[in-house]
Coordinates of C-alpha atoms and ligand atoms in Angstrom, one line a residue:
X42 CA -10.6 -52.3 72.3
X43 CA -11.2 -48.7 71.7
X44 CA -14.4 -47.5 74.1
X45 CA -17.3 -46.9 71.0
X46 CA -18.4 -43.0 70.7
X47 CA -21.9 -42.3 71.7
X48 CA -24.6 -39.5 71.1
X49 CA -27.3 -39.5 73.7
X50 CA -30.2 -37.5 72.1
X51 CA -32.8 -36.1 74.5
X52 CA -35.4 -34.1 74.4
X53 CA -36.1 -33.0 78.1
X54 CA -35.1 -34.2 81.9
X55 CA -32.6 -36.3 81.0
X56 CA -32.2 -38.7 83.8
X57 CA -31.3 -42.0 81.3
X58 CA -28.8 -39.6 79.9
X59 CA -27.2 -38.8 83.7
X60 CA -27.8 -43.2 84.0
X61 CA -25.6 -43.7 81.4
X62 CA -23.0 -40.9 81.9
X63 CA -22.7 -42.6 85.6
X64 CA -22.2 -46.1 84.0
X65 CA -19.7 -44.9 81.5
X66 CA -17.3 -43.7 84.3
X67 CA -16.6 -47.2 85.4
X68 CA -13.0 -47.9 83.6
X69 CA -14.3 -50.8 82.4
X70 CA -17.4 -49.4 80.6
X71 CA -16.9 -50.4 76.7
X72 CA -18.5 -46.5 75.5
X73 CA -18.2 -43.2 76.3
X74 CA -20.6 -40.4 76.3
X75 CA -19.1 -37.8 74.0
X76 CA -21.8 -36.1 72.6
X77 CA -25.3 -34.8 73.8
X78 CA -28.2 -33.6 71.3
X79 CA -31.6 -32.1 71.8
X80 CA -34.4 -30.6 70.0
X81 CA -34.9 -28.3 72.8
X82 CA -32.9 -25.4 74.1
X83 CA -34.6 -25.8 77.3
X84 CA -33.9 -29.3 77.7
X85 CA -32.5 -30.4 81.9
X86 CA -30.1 -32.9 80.3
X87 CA -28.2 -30.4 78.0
X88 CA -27.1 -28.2 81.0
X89 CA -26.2 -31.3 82.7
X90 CA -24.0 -32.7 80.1
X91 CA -22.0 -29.6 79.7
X92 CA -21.5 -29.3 83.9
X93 CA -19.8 -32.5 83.3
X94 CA -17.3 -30.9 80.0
X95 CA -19.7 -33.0 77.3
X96 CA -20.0 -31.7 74.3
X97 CA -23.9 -30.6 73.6
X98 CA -25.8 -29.2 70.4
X99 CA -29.7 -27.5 70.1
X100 CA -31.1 -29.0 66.9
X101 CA -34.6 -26.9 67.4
X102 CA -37.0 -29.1 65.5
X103 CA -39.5 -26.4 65.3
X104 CA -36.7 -24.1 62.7
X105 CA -37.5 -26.7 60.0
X106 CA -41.3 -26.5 60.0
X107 CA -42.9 -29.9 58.3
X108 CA -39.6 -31.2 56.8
X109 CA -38.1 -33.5 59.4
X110 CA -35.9 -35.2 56.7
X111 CA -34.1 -31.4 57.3
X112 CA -33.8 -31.1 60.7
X113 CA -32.5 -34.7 60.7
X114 CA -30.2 -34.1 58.0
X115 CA -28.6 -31.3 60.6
X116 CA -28.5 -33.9 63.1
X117 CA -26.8 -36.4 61.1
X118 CA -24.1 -33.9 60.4
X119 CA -23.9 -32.9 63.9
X120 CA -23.2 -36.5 64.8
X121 CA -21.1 -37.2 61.8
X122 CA -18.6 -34.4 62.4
X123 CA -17.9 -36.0 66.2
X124 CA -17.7 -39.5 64.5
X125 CA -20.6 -41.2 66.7
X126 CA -20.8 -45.1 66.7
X127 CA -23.6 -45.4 68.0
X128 CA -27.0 -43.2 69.0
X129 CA -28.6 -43.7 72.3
X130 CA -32.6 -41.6 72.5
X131 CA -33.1 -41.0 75.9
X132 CA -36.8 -39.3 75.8
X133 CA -36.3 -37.6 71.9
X134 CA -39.7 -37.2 71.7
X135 CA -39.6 -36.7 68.1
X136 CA -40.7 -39.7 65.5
X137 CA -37.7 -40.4 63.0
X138 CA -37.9 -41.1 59.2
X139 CA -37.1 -44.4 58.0
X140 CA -33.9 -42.2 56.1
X141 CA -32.3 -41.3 59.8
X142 CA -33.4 -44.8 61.6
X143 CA -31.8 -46.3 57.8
X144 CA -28.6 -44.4 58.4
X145 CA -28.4 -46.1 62.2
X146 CA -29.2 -49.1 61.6
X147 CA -28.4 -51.6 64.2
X148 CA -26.5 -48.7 65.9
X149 CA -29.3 -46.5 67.6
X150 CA -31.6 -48.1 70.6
X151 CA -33.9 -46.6 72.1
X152 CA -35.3 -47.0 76.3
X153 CA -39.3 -47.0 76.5
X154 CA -41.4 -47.2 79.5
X155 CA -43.3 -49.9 78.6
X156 CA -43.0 -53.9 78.8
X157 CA -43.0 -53.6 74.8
X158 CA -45.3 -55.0 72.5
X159 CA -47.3 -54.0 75.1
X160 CA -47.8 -50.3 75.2
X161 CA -46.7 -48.4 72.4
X162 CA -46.3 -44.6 72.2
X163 CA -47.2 -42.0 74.6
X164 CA -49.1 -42.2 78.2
X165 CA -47.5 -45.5 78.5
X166 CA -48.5 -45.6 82.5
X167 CA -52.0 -44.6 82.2
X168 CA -52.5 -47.0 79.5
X169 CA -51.4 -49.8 81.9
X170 CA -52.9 -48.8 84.8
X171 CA -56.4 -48.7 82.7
X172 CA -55.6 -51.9 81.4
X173 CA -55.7 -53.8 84.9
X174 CA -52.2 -55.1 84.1
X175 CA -50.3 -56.6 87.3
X176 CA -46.4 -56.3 85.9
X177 CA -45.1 -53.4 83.9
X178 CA -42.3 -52.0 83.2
X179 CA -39.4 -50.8 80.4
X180 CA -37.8 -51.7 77.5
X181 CA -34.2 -51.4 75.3
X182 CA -34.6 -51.8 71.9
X183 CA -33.2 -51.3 68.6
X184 CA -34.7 -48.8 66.3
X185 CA -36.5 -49.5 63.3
X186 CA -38.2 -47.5 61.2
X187 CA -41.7 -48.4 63.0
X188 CA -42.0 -46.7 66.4
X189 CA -41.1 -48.7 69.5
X190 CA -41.1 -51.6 66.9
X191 CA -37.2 -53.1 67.1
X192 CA -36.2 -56.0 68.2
X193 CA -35.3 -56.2 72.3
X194 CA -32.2 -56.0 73.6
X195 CA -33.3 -55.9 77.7
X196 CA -36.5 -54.9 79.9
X197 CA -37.1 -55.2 83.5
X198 CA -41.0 -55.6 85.0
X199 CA -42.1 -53.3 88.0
X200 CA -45.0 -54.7 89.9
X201 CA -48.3 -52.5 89.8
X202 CA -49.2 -51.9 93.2
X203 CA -53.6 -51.1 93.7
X204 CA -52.7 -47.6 95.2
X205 CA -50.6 -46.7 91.9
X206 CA -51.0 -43.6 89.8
X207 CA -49.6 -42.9 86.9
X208 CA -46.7 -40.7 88.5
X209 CA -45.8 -43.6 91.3
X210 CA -45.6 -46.2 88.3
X211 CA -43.8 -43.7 86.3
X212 CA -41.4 -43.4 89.0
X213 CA -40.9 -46.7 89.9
X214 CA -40.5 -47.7 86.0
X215 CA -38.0 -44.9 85.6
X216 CA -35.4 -46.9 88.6
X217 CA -35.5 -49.8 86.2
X218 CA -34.5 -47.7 83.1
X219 CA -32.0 -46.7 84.5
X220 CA -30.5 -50.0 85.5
X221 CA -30.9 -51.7 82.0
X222 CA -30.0 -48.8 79.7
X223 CA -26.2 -48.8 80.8
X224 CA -26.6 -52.4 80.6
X225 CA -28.0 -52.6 77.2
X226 CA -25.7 -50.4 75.9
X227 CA -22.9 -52.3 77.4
X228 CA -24.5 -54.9 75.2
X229 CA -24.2 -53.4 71.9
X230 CA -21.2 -51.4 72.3
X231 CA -19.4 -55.1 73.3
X232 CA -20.7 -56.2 70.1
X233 CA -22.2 -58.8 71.6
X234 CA -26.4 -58.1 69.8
X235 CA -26.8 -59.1 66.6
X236 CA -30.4 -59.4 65.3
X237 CA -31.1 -62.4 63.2
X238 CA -35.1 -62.7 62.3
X239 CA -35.8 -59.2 63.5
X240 CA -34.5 -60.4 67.5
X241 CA -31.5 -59.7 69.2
X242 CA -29.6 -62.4 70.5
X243 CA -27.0 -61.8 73.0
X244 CA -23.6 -63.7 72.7
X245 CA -23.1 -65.1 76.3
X246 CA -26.6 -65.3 77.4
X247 CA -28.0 -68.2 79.2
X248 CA -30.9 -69.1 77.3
X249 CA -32.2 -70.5 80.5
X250 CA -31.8 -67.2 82.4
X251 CA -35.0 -65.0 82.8
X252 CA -35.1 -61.6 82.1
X253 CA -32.0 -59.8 82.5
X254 CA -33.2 -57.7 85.5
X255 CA -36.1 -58.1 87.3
X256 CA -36.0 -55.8 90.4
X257 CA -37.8 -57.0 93.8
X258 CA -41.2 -56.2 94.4
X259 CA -42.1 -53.3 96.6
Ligands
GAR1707 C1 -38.3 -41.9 80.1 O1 -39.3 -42.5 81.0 C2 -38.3 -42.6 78.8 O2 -38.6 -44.0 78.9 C3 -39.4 -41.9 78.1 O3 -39.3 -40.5 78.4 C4 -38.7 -40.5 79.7 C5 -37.5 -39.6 79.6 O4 -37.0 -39.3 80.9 N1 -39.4 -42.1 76.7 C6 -40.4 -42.1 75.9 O5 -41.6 -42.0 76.3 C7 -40.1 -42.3 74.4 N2 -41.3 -42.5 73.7 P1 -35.6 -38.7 81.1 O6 -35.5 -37.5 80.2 O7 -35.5 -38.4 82.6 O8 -34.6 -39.8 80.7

């Protein structure tokens, strides 16, 4: 089967976008990573794609003032024109209308560093951390049109050690990102997710198997 065409959009660092250019090498990897996008000009990822001979565009957000159905419409027709399948955000920190998220639909996840429901939005470590919780940790999902709403295609925990700050959780959350977003995209480009009831269920899947990845403690 031909390997599915994917956009990573970023809007900074970029180390899920370096995760799954790594996991796409592998001969076996059902996508390929042909196309990076970011708001910023300034973003670490964008320099690192085009090292590795990806192709990379600057949509700067800030150009189209309030109107974000414009600066999306630019993006669409950046993605269109290199015939995308599917749309991977890897830190965009921008929130998406319901007409972009409409035009991906069931083809655009999204990695968050949270153990979603649980944690929402921004400051995700801080939040858990003030919240006493014991396990945290990150989340693949689907995109819908409310933020970090869609249904869950992998997560791994981290356990929260007493001496954690927000940057040591952070870090330790980031590993696990970056094991289960080349996985969940292996997922979906296999075309093995479909969402019935607004949850993915994944063709193969144990239903007796815990969480796809749960890393060792310490
Ligand atoms: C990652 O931790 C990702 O989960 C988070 O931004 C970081 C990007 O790091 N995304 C969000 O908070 C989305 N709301 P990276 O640029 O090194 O991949």
């Amino acid at each position: 089967m031909a390997k599915k065409r994917v956009a990573v959009l970023i809007s900074g660092r970029g180390s899920n976008l370096a995760a799954l250019i790594a996991a796409a090498e592998a001969p076996d990897y059902p996508a390929e990573i042909v196309f990076v996008l970011s708001n910023r000009s300034d973003a670490g990822g964008i320099a690192f794609a085009s090292q590795r001979g990806i192709a990379t565009a600057v949509v700067d957000h800030a150009r189209f003032g309030k109107d974000r159905e414009a600066f999306e419409r630019e993006m669409q027709t950046e993605l269109e024109r290199r015939q995308i399948d599917i749309v991977c955000l890897a830190g965009f920190m921008r929130l998406l209308t319901p007409w972009f998220v409409g035009r991906w639909d069931g083809r655009m996840i999204n990695v968050h560093p949270a153990l979603l429901p649980a944690f929402k939005g921004l400051d995700t470590h801080e939040r858990a951390l003030a919240a006493g919780v014991k396990i945290h940790g990150a989340t693949v999902h689907f995109v819908v049109p409310d933020m970090d709403a869609g249904p869950i295609i992998a997560q791994a925990a981290v356990p929260v050690a007493e001496d954690d700050t927000p940057d040591t959780l952070a870090a330790q959350v980031l590993k696990v990102e970056h094991i289960i977003y080349p996985l969940a995209l292996r997922l979906v480009a296999e075309g093995r997710v479909t969402v019935v009831d607004g949850r993915a269920r994944i063709a193969g899947r144990a239903s007796s198997t815990s969480p796809l990845v749960v890393p060792e403690a310490g």
